Every structure is written in C-alpha cells, then in structure tokens.
Coordinates of C-alpha atoms in Angstrom, one line a residue:
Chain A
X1 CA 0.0 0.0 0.0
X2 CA 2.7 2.3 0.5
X3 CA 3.4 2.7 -3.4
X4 CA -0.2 3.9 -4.0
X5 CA -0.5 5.8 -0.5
X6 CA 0.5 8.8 -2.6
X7 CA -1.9 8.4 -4.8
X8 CA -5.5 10.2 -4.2
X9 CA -7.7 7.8 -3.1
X10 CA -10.9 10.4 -3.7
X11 CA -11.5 9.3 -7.5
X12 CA -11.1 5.5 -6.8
X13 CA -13.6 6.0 -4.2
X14 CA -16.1 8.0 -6.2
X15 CA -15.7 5.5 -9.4
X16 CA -16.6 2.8 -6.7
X17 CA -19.3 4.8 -5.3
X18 CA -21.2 5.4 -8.6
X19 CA -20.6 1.6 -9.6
X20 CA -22.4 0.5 -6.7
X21 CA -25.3 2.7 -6.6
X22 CA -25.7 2.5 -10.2
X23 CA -25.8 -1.8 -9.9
X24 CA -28.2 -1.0 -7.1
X25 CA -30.4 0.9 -8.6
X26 CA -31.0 -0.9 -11.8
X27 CA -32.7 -3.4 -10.3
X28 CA -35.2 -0.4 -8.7
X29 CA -35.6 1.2 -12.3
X30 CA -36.4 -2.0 -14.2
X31 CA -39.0 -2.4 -11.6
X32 CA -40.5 0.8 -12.0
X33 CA -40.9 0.2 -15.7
X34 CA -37.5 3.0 -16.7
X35 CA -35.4 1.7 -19.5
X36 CA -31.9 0.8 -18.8
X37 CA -30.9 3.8 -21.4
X38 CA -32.2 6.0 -18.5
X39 CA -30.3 4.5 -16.1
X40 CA -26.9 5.2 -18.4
X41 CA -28.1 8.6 -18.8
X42 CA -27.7 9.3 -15.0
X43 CA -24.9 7.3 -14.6
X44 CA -23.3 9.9 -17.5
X45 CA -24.9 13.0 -15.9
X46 CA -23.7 12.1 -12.6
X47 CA -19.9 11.5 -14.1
X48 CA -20.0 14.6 -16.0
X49 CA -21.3 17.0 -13.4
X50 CA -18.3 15.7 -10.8
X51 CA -15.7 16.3 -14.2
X52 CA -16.8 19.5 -14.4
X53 CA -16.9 20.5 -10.9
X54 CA -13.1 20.0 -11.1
X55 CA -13.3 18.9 -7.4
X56 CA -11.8 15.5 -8.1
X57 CA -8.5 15.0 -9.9
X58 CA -8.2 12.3 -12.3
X59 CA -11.6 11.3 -12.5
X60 CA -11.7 10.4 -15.7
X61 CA -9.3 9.5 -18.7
X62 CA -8.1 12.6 -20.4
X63 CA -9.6 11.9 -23.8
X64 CA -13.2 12.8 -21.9
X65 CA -11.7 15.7 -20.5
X66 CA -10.9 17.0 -23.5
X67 CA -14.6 16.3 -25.2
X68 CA -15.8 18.1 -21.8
X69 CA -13.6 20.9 -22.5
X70 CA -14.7 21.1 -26.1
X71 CA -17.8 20.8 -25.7
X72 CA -18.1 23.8 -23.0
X73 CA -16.9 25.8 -25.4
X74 CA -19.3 25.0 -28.3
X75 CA -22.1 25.6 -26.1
X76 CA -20.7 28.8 -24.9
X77 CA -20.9 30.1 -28.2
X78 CA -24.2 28.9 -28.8
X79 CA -25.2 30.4 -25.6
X80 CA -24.3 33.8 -27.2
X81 CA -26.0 33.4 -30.2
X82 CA -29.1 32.5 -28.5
X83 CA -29.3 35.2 -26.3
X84 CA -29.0 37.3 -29.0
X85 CA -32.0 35.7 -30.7
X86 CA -34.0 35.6 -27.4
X87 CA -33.3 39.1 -27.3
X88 CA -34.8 39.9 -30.6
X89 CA -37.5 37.6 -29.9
X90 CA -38.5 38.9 -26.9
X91 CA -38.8 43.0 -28.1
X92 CA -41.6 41.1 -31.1
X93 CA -43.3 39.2 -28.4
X94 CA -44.0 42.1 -26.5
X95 CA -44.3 44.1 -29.4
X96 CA -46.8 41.1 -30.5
X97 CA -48.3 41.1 -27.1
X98 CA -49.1 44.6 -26.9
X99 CA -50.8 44.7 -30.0
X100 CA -53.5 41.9 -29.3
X101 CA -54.2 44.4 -26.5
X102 CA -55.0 47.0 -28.9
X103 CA -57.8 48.3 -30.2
X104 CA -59.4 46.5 -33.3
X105 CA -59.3 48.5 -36.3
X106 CA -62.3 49.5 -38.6
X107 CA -63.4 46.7 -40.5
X108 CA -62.9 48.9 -43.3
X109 CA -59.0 48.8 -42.9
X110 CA -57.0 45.8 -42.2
X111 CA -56.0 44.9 -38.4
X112 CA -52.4 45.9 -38.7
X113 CA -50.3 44.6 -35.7
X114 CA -48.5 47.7 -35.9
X115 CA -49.0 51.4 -33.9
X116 CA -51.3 53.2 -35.5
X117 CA -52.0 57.1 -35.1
X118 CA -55.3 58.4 -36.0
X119 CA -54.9 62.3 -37.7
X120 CA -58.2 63.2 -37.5
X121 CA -59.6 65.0 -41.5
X122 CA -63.0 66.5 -41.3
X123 CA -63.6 64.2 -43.9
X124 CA -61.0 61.3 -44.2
X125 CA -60.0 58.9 -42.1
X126 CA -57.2 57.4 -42.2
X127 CA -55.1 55.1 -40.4
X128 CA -51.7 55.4 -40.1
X129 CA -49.4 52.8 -38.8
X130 CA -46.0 52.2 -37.5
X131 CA -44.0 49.8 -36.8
X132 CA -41.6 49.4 -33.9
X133 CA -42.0 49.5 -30.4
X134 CA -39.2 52.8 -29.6
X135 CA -40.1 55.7 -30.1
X136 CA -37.7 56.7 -32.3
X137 CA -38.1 53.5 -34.5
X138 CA -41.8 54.9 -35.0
X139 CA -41.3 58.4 -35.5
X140 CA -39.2 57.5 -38.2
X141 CA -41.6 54.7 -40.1
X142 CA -44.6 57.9 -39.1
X143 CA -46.5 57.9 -42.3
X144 CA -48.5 60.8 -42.5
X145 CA -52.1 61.2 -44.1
X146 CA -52.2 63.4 -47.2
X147 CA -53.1 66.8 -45.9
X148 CA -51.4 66.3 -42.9
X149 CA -48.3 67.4 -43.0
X150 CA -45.1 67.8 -40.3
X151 CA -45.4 70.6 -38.3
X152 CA -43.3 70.4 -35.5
X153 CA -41.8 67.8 -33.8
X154 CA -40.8 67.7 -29.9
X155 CA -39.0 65.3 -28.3
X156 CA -40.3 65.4 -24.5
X157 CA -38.4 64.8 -21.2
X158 CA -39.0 61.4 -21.3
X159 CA -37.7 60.5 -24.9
X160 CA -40.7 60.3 -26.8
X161 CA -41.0 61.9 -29.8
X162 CA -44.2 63.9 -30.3
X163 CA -44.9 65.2 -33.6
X164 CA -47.1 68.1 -34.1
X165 CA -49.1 67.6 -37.6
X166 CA -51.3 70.3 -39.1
X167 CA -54.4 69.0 -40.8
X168 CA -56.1 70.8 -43.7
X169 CA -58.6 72.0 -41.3
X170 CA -56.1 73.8 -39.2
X171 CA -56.4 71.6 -36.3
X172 CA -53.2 70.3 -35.2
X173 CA -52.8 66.9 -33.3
X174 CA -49.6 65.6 -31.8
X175 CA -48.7 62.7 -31.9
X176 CA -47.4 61.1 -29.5
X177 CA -45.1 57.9 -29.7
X178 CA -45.1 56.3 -26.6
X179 CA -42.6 53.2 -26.0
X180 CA -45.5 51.4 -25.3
X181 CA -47.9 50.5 -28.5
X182 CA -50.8 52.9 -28.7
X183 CA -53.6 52.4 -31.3
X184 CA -55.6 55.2 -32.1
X185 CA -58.3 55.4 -33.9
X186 CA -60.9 57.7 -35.5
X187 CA -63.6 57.3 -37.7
X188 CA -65.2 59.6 -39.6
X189 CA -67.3 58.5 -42.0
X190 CA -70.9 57.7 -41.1
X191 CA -72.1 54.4 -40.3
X192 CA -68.4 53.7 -39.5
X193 CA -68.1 50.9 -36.5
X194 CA -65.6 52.2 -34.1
X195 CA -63.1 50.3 -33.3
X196 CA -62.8 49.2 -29.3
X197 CA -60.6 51.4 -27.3
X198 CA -58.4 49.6 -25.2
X199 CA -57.8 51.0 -22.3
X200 CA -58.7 54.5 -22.4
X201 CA -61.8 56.4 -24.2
X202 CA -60.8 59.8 -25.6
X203 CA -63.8 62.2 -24.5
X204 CA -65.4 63.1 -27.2
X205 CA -65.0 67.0 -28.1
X206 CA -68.1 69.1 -28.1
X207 CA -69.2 70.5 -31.1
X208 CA -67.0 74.1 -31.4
X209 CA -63.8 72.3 -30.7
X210 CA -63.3 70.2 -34.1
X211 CA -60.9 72.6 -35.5
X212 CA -58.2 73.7 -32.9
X213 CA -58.6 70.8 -30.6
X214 CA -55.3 69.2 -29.4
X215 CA -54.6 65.0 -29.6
X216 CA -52.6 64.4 -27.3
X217 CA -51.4 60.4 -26.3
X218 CA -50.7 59.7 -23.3
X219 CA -48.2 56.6 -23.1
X220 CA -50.6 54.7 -21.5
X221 CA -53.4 55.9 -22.9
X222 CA -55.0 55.4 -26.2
X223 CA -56.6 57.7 -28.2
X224 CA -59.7 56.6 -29.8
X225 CA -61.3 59.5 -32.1
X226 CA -64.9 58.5 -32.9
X227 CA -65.5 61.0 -35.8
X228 CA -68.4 62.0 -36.7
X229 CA -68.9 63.0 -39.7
X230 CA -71.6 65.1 -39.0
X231 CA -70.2 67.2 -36.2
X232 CA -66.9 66.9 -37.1
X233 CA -66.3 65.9 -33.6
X234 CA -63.5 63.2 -32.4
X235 CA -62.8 61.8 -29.7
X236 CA -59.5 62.5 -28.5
X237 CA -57.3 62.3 -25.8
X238 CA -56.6 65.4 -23.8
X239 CA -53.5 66.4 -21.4
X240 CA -53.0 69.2 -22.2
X241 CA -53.5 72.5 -23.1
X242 CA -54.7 72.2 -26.6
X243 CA -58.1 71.8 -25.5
X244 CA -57.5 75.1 -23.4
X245 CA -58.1 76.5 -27.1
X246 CA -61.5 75.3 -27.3
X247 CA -62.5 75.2 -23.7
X248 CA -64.7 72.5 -24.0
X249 CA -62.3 69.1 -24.6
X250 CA -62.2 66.8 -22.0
X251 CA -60.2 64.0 -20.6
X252 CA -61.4 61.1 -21.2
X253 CA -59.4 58.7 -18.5
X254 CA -61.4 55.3 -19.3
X255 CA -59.4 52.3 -18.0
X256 CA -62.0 49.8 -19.2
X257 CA -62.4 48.6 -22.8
X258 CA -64.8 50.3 -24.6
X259 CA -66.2 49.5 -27.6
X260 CA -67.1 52.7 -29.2
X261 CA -69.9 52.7 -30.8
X262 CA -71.8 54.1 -34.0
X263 CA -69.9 57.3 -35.4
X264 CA -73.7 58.5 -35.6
X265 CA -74.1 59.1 -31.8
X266 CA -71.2 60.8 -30.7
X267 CA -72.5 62.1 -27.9
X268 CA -73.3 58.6 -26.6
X269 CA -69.8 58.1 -26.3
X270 CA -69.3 60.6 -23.6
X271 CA -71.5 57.9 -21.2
X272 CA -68.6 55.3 -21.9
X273 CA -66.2 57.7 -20.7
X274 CA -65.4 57.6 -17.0
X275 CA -65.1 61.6 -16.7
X276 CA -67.8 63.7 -17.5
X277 CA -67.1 66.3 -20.1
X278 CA -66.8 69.5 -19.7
X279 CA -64.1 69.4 -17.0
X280 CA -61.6 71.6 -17.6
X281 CA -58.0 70.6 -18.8
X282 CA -55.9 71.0 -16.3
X283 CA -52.8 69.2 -16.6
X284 CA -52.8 68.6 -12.4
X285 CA -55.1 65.9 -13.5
X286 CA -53.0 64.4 -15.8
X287 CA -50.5 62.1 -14.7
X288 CA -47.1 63.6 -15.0
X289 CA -46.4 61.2 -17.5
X290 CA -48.4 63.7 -20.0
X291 CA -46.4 65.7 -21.9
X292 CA -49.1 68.6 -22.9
X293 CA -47.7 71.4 -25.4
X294 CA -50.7 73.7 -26.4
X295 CA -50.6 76.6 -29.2
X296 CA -48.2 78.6 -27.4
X297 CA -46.0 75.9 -26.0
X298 CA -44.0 77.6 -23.6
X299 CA -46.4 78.1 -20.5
X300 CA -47.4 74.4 -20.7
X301 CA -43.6 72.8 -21.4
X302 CA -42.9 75.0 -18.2
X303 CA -45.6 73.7 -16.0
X304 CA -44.4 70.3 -17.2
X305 CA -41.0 70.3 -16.4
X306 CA -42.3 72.1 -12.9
X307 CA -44.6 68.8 -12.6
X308 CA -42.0 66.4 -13.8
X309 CA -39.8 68.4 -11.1
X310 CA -42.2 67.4 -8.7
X311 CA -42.7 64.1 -9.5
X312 CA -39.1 63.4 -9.2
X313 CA -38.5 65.2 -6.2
X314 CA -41.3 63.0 -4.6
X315 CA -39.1 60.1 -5.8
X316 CA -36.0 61.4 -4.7
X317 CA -37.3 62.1 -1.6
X318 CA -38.4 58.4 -1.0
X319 CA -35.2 57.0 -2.5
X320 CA -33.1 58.8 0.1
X321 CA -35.1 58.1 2.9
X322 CA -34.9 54.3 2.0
X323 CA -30.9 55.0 1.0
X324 CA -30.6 56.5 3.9
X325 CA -31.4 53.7 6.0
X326 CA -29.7 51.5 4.5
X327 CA -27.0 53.5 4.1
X328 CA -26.5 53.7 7.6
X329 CA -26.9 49.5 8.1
X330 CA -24.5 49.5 5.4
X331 CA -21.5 52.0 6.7
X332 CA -20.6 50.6 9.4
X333 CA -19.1 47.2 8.3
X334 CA -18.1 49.1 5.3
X335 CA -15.7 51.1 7.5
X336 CA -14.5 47.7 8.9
X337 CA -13.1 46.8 5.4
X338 CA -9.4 45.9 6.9
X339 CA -11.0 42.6 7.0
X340 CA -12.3 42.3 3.8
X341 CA -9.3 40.9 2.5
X342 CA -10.2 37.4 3.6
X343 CA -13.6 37.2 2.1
X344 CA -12.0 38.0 -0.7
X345 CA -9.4 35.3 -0.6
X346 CA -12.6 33.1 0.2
X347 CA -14.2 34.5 -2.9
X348 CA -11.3 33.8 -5.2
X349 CA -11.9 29.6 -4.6
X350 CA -15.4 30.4 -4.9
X351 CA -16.1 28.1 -2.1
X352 CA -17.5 27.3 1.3
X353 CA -14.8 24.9 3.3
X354 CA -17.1 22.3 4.2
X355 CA -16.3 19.0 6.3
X356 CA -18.8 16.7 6.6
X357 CA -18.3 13.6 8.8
X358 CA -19.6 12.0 12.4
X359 CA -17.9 12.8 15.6
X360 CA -16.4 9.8 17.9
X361 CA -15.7 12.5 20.7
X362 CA -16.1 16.3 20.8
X363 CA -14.2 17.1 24.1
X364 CA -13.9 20.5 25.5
X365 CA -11.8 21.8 28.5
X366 CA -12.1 25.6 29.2
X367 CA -11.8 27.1 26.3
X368 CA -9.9 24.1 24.5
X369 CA -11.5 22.0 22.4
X370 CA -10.9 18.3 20.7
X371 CA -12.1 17.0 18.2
X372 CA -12.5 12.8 17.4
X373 CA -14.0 12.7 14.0
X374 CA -14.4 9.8 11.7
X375 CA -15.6 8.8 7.6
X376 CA -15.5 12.1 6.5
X377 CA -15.4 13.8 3.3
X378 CA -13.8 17.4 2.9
X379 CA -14.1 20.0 0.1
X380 CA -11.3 22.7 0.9
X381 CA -10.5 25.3 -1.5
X382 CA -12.4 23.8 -4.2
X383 CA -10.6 20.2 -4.0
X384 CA -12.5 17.2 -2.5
X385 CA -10.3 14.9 0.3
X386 CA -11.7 12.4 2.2
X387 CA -10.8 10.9 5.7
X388 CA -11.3 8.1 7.7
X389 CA -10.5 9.7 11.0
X390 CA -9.5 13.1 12.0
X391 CA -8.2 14.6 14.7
X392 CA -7.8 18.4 15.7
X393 CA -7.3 21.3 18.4
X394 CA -8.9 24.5 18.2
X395 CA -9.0 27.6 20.9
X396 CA -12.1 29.2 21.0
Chain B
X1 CA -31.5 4.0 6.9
X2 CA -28.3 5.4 6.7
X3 CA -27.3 9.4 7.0
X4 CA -28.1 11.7 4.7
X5 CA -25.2 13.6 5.3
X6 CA -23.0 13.1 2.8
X7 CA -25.9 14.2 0.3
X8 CA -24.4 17.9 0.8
X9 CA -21.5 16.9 -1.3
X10 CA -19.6 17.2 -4.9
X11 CA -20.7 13.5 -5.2
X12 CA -24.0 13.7 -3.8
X13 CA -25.2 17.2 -4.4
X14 CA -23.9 15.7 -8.6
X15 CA -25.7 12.9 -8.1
X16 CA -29.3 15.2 -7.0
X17 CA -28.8 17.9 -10.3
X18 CA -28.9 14.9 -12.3
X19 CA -31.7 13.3 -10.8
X20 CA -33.5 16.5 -10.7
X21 CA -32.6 16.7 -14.8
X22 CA -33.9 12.9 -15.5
X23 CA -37.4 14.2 -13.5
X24 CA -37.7 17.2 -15.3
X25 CA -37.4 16.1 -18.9
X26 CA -39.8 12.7 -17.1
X27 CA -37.7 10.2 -17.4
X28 CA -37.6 9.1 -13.6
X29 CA -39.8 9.6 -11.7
X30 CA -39.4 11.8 -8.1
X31 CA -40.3 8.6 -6.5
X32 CA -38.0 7.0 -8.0
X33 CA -35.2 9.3 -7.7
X34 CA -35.7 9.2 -3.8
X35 CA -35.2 5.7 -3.7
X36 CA -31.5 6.2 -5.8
X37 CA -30.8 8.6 -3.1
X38 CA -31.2 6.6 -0.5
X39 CA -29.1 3.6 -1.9
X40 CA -26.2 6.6 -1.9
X41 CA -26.5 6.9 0.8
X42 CA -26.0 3.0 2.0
X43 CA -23.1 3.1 -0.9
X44 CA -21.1 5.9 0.7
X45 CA -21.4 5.3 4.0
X46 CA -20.3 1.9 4.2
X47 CA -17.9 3.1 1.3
X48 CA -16.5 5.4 3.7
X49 CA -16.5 3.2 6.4
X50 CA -14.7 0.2 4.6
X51 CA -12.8 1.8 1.6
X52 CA -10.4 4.4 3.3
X53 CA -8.2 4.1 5.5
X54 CA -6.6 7.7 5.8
X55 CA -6.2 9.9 9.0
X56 CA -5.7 13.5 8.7
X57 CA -4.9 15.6 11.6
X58 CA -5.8 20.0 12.0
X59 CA -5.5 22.8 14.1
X60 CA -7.2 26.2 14.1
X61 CA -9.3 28.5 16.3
X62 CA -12.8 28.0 17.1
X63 CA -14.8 30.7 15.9
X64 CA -18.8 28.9 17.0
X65 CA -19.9 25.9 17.8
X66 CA -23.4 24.4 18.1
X67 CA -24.6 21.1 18.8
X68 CA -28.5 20.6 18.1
X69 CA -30.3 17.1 17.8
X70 CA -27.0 15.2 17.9
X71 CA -25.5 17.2 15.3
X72 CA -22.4 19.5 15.8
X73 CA -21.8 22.1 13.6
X74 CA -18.1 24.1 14.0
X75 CA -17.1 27.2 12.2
X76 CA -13.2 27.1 12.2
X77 CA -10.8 29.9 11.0
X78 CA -6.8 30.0 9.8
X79 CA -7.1 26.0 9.8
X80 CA -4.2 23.7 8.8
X81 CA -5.5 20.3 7.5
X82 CA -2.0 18.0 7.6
X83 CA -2.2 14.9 6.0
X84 CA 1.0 12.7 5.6
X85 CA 1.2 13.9 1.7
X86 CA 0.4 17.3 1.8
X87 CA -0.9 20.4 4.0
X88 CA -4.1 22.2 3.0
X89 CA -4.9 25.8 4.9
X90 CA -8.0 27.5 4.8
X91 CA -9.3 31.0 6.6
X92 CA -12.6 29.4 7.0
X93 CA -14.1 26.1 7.5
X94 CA -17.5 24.4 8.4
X95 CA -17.7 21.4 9.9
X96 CA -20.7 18.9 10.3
X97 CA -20.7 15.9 12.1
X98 CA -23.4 13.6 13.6
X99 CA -23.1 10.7 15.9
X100 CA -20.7 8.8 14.8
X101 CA -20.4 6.4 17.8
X102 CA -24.1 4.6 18.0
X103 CA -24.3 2.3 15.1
X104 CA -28.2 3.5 15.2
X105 CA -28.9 4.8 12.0
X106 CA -31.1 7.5 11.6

C-alpha cells in the first residue's frame, strides 16, 4: 500500500461509489418500468457534473476531459448566439403582445399589428401605422395622411417623440409615440363601426372644438377619435393645453375597454367615458407622464418640467429616505473593510470549506476544544479529500 | 436507513442535479429518484467506512460551535489540515458531524 499511499484515493472511491449505486439501482428502475438507457443517462450525468466540478483530480481518462472541455466551449458560443436571438425575440413578443391588447381597427381597414396614429380629416380617415415599439423606431416609419403634413416635432423629457401635424382643417394633433404601443383610432365616416378602445376612451369633443382641438397620447393611454362625420367631432385624448383652445375638450381617463360605438351618436360616447365632459384641462389631472404642449407651447412645457420636477422630487425624496437607512446598516461594516481581504481570498476559490463527517468524541476543556472525527469527506478550497478519522485542536 | 449527510457533497449534491434533470425532462420519476438517493446513501457510507483508510490531523481556532439534535456544527478559521502527503490551509471552514459512535442509524 505504500506505493499507492500517494496516490489520491478520492477518485477510486467515487468511481466505486457510482458503480455501486448504479448496480443497485438498476434493479429499482427496471422495476419501475425506466429503460436501462435511462439508467446510463444518469450514470453519465452524474460522471460529467463531478468532471466539471473539477473537485476531483483524475476522475476520468483525459480523452473525456478533453470532449468536456470542447464541448463547454461550443455551447458557450451557442449560448451567445441564443441570447441574441431571445433578445430579438422577446422585443416582437412584447411588441406582438401589446398589439393583441389594442384596439381592433375598422373593419374597413385591415388589423395591422403595428401602432397606428389616427390624424383626425374632417372628412378622411385614415389610419396610419408604424411599426416598432421605440419611439424613435416609429417616429421615423410615421406615415402621414395626405393633408397632414409635419409641423413640429418635440422630443419630451422622457424621450418620446411627439410630432405636431397640421391638418387641412387647421387643427393640429400631436402625436405622441409612446414606448409602449398605442392604437388610435378615428372614424369619420358615417355608419363607421368604431373600433374598441383599449384601455382608455378619448372624451369626445363638443361641437365648437373640431378645428383647434389638441390629440394628445398619453403613453398609457389610447386615443380613440370616434368621428363624426356630421359634427366633425372626435374623440380624443386630452392632457394638455390644446383643449384650453377650445374650452370644451375633456379627458377622457377610461381604463376599461370600450367599444365605441356608431360614429352616428357621438355624444353617446361621452356615457362610456369615466369623466364627464366639460371638466376643464388642467394638466394637475394628468399624470405627470403627459407631456401637454398647447398653441403657445411655452407656459405648458414649463408647467411640465415644474410637474415632472415634482414628480421626481417625490421620488428622490423616498429613494433617500430608504438610501438612507440602509445607508446607515451598510457604513458601518463598510468602514471595517481591513477585514475584507479574507472574504475575498474566500471569494477567489469560490467556495464554502465544508467538512462533513460523524464525531467519535467532541471534548472541551475551558476554552480548548478536541475533536475525534471519523468517515468524513472534505471540500477545501475547491478540491475534494476524504478521511477516515481526523483529529484536531482548536482555541475558541 | 443510513445518513443523509454526505448528500451535501460534490458526489451527492452531482448525483441530485442529475436526478432532478432525468425528472424534469420525465424520465424518472421523483419517487423514483428518492429511492436512488437513499441507496447513496447505503453506498457511501459503508464506502466510507470500509474503503479508506486515511487519517488526517488540524489545528485552528474555534470561531462557533453548536450542537442541536445530535448534530455538531463548528465554524473554524486559519485551519491547517495535515495529512501525511500534503498540508491544505483555509481562513474558514465548516464542519458537520453527527453521531458517529451509535451504530443507530437515523
């Protein structure tokens, strides 16, 4: 024995070890009805995870170390290219996903699964759509009814593009391209079905308002304009100040689907709409999110930036309180960081020291202990040992 | 039944990942994958108990100690573990240990 005493006796052992619960087992997985190809299949698994747990030395011939080695790599590389995949995958699904939630176009025009932005015509509607989820991605695909052409185009505080368009009528409409698909929608012509509205109902403009009357989107909000062809009215969106022009618009904050009904009855719309019209715009009521820019654009960016000001602020506020608690758990052992230097020694192996084992005798005298341990096996600095009786001192 | 002790290691916490792979794509089932577990068990202690016949001996400073149904856990720190071949030191180590004396398996 004393020519293979230098040898490590942890690999022998394991080999053993997995031969004998292996020939044990078969006998259990025949009985359960599991084909012996399973059985190999574990026995492989099993041999593989130890190889590449490097904790044992010499497990296996070098040939299979090699395959392991090669194989790591390959599916490493894979890994990349499928996480690049997933990642393209995953901006369509929610792109995909956002759309279903959307509302249904006109039967007159196809269901596009793409943003669409409503320009409200006195006469036309049309539908235009957009693909791509970012905002820039959709202010650059923005196709733009006839008659409407490019007026202006702001980018707000929160990197959405907005893009004021001028209609023939003189109204102007921004458009708003949240990161978040919106679908708007108006119809004007008569007997039109109205699409649905997702999640929020414009309010429907009172007659007086169809030529200077604001569209504003709010990310989370879509704007459904229900023309009608008669009044000229639509349904919009309002946040902001544009309906200041007319006086009249109001916000429309439905969170339910809605299916908006005839373009005949306009004014039946406003009873699908959670707020009652009428209300004046005040952009208080909006969330801060709402970017509102009205004819003269300067008072309302202002009050904006004051909001968003706000709005942060409240944020900041709450972030520093919580920072500051835990700022204060945290400073103290961070001033005690002459000891970090072991952990980090720890870190570099990357592994818990961990004996396990049973005890013959655990003896203690003052503050002197013994220790009589037996059959244990030992994982120390990443490397498995084993032991069939250990002995040691400690102070404590 | 023998301890489940040595289940916490590179061979048996291996052993449990692939199990737990065979039940997820079905090919075992959990049943089944308890009863494997088990026979390690029975294979590595008596393993242990008849295949090796190494002592090693190790010194350090106690840093806790807990003993709780029959089960002593140690926290050690600055440990040498001497064996005749080689010296291993660590800054920390845990050590678990159940009755080793009573045959009476749990």
């Amino acid at each position: 024995m004393a020519s293979s005493a230098n040898s490590n006796p942890v690999p022998k052992l394991y080999k053993s070890v997995i031969e004998d619960v292996i020939n044990e087992v078969r006998e259990l997985f025949l009985d359960e009805g599991v084909d012996e190809q399973v059985l190999l299949e574990l026995k492989t698994l099993w041999e593989n995870k130890l190889l590449q747990s490097k904790a044992v030395e010499g497990f296996h011939t070098e040939e299979q170390a090699a395959l392991q080695a090669a194989q790591q790599q390959q599916q490493q590389q894979q890994q990349q290219q499928q996480q690049q995949v997933q990642q393209v995958q995953q901006v369509q699904q929610v792109t995909q996903q956002a759309q279903t939630q959307q509302v249904i176009l006109p039967p007159q025009q196809q269901q596009a699964p793409q943003q669409q932005v409503i320009v409200q015509d006195s006469k036309i509607l049309q539908h235009m759509s957009a693909t791509g989820m970012s905002a820039a991605a959709t202010a650059a695909t923005l196709a733009l009814p006839t008659g409407v052409t490019p007026y202006q185009q702001l980018i707000t505080s929160q990197g959405q593009i907005l893009q004021v368009v001028r209609a023939p009528n003189g109204a102007q409409y921004i458009i708003q391209q949240p990161q978040q698909q919106i679908l708007l929608q108006q119809q004007m012509q008569p007997g039109g079905v109205q699409a649905p509205v997702i999640q929020q109902v414009l309010a429907p403009l009172q007659g007086g308002l169809p030529q200077q009357t604001g569209v504003i989107i709010q990310p989370q909000q879509i704007v459904l304009a229900s023309g009608n062809k008669v009044q000229g009215n639509t349904q919009v969106m309002q946040a902001a100040a544009m309906a200041a022009q007319a006086g009249q618009a109001a916000t429309a904050q439905v969170q339910q689907v809605q299916q908006a009904q005839g373009a005949a009855a306009p004014q039946a719309q406003p009873q699908q709409q959670a707020q009652p019209q009428g209300q004046p715009q005040t952009q208080a009521q909006q969330p801060p999110m709402m970017l509102q820019v009205d004819g003269t654009g300067d008072t309302s960016s202002e009050e904006d930036e004051d909001e968003e000001e706000e709005y942060d602020e409240d944020d900041d506020e709450e972030k520093d309180k919580d920072g500051g608690e835990d700022g204060q758990v945290e400073e103290e052992p961070l001033n005690s960081g002459d000891d970090v230097s072991d952990e980090e020694d720890q870190e570099l192996f990357d592994t818990e020291n961990v004996v396990v084992c049973q005890y013959d005798k655990i003896h203690r005298s003052k503050n002197k202990w013994k220790f009589h341990l037996k059959d244990g096996i030992m994982n120390l600095n990443g490397r498995d040992y084993v032991f069939s009786k250990a002995i040691g001192d400690a102070e404590w | 039944m023998a301890y489940q002790l040595y289940r916490n290691t590179t061979l048996g916490n291996s052993l449990q990942e692939s199990l737990d792979e065979l039940i997820q794509t079905q090919q075992i089932t959990p049943q089944l994958a308890l009863q494997v577990l088990l026979q390690f068990d029975k294979a590595i202690n008596t393993a242990l108990a008849n295949r090796v016949r190494n002592r090693v001996n190790f010194r350090g400073s106690l840093n806790t100690y807990r003993f709780c149904d029959n089960v002593w856990t140690f926290v050690l720190n600055d440990v040498e573990f001497r064996e005749v071949t080689e010296l291993v030191k660590v800054d920390k180590v845990k050590i678990v240990a159940c009755d080793g004396k009573s045959r009476n398996y749990k």
